[in-house]
mmCIF file with all atom_site columns, C-alpha atoms and ligand atoms in Angstrom:
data_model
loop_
_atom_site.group_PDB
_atom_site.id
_atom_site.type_symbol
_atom_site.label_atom_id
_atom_site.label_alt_id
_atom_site.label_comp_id
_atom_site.label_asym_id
_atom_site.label_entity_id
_atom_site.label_seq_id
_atom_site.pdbx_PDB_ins_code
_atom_site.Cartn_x
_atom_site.Cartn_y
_atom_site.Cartn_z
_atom_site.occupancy
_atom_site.B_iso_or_equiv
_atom_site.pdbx_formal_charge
_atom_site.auth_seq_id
_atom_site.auth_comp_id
_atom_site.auth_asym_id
_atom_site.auth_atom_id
_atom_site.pdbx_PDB_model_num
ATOM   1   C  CA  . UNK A 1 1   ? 35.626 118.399 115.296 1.00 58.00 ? 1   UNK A CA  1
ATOM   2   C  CA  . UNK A 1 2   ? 37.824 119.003 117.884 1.00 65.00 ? 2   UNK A CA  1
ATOM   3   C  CA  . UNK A 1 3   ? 36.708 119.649 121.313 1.00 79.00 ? 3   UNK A CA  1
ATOM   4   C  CA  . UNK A 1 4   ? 36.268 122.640 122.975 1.00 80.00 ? 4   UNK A CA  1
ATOM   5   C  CA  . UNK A 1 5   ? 38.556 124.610 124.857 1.00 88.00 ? 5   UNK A CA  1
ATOM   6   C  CA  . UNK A 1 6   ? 39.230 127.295 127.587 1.00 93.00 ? 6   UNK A CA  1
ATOM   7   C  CA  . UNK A 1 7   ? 40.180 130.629 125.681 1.00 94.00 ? 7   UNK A CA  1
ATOM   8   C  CA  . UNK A 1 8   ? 40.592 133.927 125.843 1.00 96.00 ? 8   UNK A CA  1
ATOM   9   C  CA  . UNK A 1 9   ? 37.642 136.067 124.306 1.00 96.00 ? 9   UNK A CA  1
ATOM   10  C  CA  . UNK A 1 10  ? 38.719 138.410 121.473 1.00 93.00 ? 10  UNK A CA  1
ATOM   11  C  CA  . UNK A 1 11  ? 36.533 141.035 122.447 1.00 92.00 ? 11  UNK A CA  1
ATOM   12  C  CA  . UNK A 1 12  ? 36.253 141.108 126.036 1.00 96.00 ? 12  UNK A CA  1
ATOM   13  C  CA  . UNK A 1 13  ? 39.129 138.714 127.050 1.00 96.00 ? 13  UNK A CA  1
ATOM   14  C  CA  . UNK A 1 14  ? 37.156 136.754 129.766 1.00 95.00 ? 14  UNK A CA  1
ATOM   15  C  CA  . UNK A 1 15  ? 37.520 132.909 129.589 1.00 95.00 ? 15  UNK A CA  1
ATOM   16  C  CA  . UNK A 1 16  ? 35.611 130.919 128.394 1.00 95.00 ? 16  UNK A CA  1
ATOM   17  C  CA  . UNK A 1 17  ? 34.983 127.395 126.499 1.00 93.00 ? 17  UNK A CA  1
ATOM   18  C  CA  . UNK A 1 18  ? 35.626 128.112 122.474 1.00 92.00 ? 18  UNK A CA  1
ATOM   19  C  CA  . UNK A 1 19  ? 32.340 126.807 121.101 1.00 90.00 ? 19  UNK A CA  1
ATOM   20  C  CA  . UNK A 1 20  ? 32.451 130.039 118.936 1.00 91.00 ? 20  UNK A CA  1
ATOM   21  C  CA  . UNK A 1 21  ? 34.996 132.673 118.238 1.00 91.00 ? 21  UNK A CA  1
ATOM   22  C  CA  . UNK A 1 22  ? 33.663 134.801 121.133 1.00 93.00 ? 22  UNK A CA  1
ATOM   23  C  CA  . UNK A 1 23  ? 32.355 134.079 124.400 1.00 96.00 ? 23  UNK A CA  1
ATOM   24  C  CA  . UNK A 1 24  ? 28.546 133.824 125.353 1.00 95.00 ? 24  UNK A CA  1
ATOM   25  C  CA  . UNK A 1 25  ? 28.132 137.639 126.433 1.00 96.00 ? 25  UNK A CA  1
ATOM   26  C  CA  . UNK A 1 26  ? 29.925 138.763 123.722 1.00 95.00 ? 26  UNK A CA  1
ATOM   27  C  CA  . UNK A 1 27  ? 27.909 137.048 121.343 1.00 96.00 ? 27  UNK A CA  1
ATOM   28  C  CA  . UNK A 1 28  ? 24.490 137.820 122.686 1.00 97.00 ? 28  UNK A CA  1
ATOM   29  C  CA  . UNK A 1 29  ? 25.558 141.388 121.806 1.00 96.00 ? 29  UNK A CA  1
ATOM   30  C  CA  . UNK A 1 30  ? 26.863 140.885 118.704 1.00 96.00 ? 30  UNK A CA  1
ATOM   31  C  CA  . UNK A 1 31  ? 23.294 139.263 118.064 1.00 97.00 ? 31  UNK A CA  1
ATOM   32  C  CA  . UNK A 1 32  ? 21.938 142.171 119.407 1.00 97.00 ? 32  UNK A CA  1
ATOM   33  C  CA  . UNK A 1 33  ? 23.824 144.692 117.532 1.00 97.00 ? 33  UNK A CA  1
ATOM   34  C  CA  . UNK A 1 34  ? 22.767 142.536 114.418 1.00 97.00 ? 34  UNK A CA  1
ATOM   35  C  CA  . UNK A 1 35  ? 19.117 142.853 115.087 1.00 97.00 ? 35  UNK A CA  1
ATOM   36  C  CA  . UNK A 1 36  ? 19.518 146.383 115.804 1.00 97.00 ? 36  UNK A CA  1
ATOM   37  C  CA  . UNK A 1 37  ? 21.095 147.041 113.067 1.00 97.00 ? 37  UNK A CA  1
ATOM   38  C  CA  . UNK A 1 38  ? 19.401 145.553 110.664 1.00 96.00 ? 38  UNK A CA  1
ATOM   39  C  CA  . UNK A 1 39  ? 16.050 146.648 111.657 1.00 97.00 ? 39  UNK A CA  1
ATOM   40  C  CA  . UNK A 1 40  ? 17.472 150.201 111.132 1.00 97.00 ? 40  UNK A CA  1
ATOM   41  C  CA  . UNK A 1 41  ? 18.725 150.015 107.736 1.00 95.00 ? 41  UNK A CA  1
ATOM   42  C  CA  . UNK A 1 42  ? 15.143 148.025 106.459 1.00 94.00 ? 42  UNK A CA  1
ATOM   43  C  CA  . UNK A 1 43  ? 14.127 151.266 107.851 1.00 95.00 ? 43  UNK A CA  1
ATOM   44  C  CA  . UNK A 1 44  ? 16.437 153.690 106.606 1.00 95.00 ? 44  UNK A CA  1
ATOM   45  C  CA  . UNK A 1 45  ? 17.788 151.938 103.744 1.00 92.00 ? 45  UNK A CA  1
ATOM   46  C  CA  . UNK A 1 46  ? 19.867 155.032 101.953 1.00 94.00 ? 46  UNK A CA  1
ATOM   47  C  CA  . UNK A 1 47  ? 22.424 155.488 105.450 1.00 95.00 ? 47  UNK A CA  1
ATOM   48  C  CA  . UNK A 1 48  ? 26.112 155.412 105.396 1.00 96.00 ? 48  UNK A CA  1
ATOM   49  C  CA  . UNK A 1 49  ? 27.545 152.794 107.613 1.00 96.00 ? 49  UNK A CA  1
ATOM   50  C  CA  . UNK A 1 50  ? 28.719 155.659 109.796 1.00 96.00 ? 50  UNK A CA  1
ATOM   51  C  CA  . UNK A 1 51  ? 25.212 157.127 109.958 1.00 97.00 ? 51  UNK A CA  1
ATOM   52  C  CA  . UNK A 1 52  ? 24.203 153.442 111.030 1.00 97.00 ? 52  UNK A CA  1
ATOM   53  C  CA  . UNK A 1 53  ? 26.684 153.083 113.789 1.00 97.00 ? 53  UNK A CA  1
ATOM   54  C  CA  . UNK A 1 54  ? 26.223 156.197 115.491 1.00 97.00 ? 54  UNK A CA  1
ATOM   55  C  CA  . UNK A 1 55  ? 22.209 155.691 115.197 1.00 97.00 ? 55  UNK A CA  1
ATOM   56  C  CA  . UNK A 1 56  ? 22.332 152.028 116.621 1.00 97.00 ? 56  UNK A CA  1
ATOM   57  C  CA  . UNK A 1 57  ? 25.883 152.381 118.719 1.00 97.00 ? 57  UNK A CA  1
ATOM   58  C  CA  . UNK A 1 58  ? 26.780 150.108 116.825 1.00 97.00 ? 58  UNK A CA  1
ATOM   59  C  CA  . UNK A 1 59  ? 30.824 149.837 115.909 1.00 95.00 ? 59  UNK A CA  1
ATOM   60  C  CA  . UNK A 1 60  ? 31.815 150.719 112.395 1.00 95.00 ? 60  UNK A CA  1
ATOM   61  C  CA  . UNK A 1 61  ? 34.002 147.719 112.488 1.00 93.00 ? 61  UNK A CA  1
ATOM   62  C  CA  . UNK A 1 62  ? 31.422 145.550 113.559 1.00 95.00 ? 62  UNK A CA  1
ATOM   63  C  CA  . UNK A 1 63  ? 28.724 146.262 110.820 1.00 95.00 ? 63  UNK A CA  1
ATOM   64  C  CA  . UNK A 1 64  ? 31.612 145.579 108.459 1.00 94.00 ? 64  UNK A CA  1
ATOM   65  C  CA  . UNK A 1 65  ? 31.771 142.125 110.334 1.00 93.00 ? 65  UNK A CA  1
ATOM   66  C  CA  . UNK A 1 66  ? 28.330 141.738 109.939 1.00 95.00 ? 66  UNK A CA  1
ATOM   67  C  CA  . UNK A 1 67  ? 28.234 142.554 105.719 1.00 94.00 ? 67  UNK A CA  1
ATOM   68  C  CA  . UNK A 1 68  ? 31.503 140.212 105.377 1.00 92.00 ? 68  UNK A CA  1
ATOM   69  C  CA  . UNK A 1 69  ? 29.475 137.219 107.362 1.00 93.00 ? 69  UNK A CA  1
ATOM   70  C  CA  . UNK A 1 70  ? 26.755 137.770 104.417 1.00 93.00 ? 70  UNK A CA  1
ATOM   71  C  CA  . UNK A 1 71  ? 24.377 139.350 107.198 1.00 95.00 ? 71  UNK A CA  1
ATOM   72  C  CA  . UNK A 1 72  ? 24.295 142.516 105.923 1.00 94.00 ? 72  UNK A CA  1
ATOM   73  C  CA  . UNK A 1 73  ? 23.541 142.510 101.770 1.00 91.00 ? 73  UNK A CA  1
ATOM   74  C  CA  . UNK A 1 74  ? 25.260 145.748 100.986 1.00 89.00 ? 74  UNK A CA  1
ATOM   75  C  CA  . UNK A 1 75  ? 23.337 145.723 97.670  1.00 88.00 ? 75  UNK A CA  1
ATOM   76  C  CA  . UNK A 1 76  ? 20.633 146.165 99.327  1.00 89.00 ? 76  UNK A CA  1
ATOM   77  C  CA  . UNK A 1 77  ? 21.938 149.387 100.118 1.00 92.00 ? 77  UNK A CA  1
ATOM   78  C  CA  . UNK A 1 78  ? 23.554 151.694 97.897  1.00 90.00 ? 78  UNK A CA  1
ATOM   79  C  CA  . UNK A 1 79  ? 25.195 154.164 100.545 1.00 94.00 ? 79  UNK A CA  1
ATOM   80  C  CA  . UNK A 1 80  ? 26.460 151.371 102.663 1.00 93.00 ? 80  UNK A CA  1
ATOM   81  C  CA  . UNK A 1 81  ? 30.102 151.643 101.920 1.00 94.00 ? 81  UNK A CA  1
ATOM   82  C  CA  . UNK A 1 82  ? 32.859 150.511 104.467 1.00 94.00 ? 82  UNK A CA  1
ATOM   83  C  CA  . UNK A 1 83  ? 36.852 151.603 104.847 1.00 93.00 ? 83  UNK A CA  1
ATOM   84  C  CA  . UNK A 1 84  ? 39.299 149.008 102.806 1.00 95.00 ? 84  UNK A CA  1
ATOM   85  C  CA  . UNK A 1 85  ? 40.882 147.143 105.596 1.00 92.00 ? 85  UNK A CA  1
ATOM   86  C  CA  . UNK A 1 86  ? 44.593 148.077 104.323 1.00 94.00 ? 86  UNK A CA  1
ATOM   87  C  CA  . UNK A 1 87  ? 43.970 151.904 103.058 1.00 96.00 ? 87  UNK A CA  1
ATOM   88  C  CA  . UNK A 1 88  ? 40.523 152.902 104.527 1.00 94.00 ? 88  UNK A CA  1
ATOM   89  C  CA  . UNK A 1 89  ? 38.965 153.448 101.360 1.00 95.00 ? 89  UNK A CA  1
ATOM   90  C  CA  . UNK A 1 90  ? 35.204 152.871 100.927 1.00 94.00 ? 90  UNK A CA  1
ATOM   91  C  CA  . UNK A 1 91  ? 34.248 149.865 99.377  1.00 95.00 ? 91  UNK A CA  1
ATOM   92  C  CA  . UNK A 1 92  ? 31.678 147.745 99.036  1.00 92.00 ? 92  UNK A CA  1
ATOM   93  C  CA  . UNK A 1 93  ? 32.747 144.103 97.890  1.00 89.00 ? 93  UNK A CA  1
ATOM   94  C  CA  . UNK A 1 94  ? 35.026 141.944 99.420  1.00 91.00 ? 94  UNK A CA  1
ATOM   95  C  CA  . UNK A 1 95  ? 38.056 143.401 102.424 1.00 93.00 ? 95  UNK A CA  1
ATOM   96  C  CA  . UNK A 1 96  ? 39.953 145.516 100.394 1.00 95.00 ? 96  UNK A CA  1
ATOM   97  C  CA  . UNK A 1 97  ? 39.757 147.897 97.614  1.00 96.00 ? 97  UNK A CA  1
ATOM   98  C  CA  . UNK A 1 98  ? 40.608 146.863 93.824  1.00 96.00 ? 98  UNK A CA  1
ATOM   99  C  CA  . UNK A 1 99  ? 43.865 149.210 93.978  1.00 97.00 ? 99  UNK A CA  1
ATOM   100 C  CA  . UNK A 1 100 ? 45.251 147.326 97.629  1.00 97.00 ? 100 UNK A CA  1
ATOM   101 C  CA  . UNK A 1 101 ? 44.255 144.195 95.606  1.00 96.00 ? 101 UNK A CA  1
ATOM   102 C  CA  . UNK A 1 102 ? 46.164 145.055 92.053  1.00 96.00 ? 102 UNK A CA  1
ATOM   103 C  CA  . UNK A 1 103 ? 48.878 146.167 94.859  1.00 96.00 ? 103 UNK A CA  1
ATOM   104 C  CA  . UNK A 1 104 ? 49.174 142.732 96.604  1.00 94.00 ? 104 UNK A CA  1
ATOM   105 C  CA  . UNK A 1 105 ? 49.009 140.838 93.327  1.00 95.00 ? 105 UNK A CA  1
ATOM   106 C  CA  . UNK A 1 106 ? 52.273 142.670 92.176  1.00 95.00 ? 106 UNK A CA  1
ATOM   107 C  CA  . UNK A 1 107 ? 53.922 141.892 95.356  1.00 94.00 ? 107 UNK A CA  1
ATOM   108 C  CA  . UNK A 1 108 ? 52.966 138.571 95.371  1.00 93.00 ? 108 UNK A CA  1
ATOM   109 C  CA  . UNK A 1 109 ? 54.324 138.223 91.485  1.00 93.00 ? 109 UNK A CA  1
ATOM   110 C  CA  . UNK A 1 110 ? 57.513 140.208 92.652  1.00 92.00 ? 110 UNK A CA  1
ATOM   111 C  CA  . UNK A 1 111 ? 58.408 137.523 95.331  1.00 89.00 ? 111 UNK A CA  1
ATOM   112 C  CA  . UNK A 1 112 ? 57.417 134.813 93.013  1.00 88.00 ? 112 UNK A CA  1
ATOM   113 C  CA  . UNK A 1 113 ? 59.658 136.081 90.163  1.00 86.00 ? 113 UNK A CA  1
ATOM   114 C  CA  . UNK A 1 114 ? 62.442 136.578 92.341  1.00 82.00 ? 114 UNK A CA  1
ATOM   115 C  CA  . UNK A 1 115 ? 62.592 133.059 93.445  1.00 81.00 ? 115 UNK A CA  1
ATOM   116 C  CA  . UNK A 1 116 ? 62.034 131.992 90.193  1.00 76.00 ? 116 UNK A CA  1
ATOM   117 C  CA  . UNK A 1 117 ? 65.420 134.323 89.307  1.00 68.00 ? 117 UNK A CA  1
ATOM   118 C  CA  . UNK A 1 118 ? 67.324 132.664 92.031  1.00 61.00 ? 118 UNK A CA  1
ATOM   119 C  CA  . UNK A 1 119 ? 66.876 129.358 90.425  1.00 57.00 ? 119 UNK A CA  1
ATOM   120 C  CA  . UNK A 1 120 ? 68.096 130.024 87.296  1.00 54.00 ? 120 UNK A CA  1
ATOM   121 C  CA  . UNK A 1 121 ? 70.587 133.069 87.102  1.00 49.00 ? 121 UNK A CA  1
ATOM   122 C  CA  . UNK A 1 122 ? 73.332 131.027 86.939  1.00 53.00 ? 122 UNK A CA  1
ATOM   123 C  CA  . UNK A 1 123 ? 72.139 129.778 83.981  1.00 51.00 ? 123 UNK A CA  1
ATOM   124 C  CA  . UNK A 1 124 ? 71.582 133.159 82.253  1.00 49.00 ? 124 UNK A CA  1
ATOM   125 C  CA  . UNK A 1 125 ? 74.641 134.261 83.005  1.00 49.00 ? 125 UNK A CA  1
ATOM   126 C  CA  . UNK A 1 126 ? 76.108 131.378 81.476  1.00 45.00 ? 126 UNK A CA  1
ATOM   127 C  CA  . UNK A 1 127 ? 74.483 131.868 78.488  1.00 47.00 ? 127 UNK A CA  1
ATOM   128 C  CA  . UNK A 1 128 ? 75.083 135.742 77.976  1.00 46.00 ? 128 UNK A CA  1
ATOM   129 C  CA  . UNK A 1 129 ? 78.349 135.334 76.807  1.00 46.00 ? 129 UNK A CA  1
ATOM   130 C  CA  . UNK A 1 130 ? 77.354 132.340 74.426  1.00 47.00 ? 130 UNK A CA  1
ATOM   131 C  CA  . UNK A 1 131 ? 75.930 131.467 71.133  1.00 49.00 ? 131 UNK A CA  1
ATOM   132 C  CA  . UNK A 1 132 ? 73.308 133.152 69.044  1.00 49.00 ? 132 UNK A CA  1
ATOM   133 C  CA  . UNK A 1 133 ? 71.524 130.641 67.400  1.00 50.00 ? 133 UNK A CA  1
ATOM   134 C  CA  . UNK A 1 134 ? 69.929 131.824 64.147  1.00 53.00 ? 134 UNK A CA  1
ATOM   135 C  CA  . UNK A 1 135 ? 67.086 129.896 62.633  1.00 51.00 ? 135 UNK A CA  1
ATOM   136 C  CA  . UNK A 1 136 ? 68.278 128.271 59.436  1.00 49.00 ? 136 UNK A CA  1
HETATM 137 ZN ZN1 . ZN  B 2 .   ? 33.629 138.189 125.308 1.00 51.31 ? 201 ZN  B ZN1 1
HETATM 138 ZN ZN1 . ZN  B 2 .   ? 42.547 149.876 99.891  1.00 51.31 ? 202 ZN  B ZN1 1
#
């Protein structure tokens, strides 16, 4: 553990002494927000996160926060979708939808491949020109 130090908060951008992600004031109304929140959905448990936020003025962004912390069980709660961080989609697992997921896999293979390619083209190309070796 390291010790604590003077930051900026992410949210309101006061200093303060990072013994959390966000400073004291911030927090209390994140906690607030929470309780808010989830004492609406037990409530109204068949909402949209939208309906949610504008009911508890609550940020859509922050019940999202609140569901990826493991705060929120969105299987609790069928309607309770929330926009794919990369294409806005509404999901329900995880921070991005399966198709932004498949998408960054391929890109991720693509770079991998390439540097693979780099490694060993010289070989290839030595070798196109070469020998077939048949199987006798
Ligand atoms: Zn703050
Ligand atoms: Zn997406």
């Amino acid at each position: 553990m390291s010790t604590p130090k003077l930051t900026n908060c992410p949210k309101c951008g006061k200093l303060f002494l990072r013994v959390r992600n966000i400073c004291e004031g911030c927090y209390q109304k994140q906690e607030n927000d929470f309780l808010k929140a989830a004492a609406y959905l037990r409530e109204h448990s068949g909402i949209t996160i939208q309906e949610l936020s504008d009911a508890v003025g609550v940020s859509v962004a922050q019940i999202r926060q609140f569901i990826w912390a493991g705060r929120i069980l969105v299987n609790d709660f069928p309607n309770l979708s929330y926009p794919c961080e990369t294409c806005g989609k509404m999901i329900q697992k995880g921070k991005q939808c399966s198709s932004c997921i498949e998408t960054l896999k391929h890109l991720a293979n693509q770079v991998e491949k390439k540097e693979e390619k780099g490694d060993r083209s010289q070989n290839r190309d030595g070798l196109a020109g070469g020998y077939i070796y048949h199987n006798l």
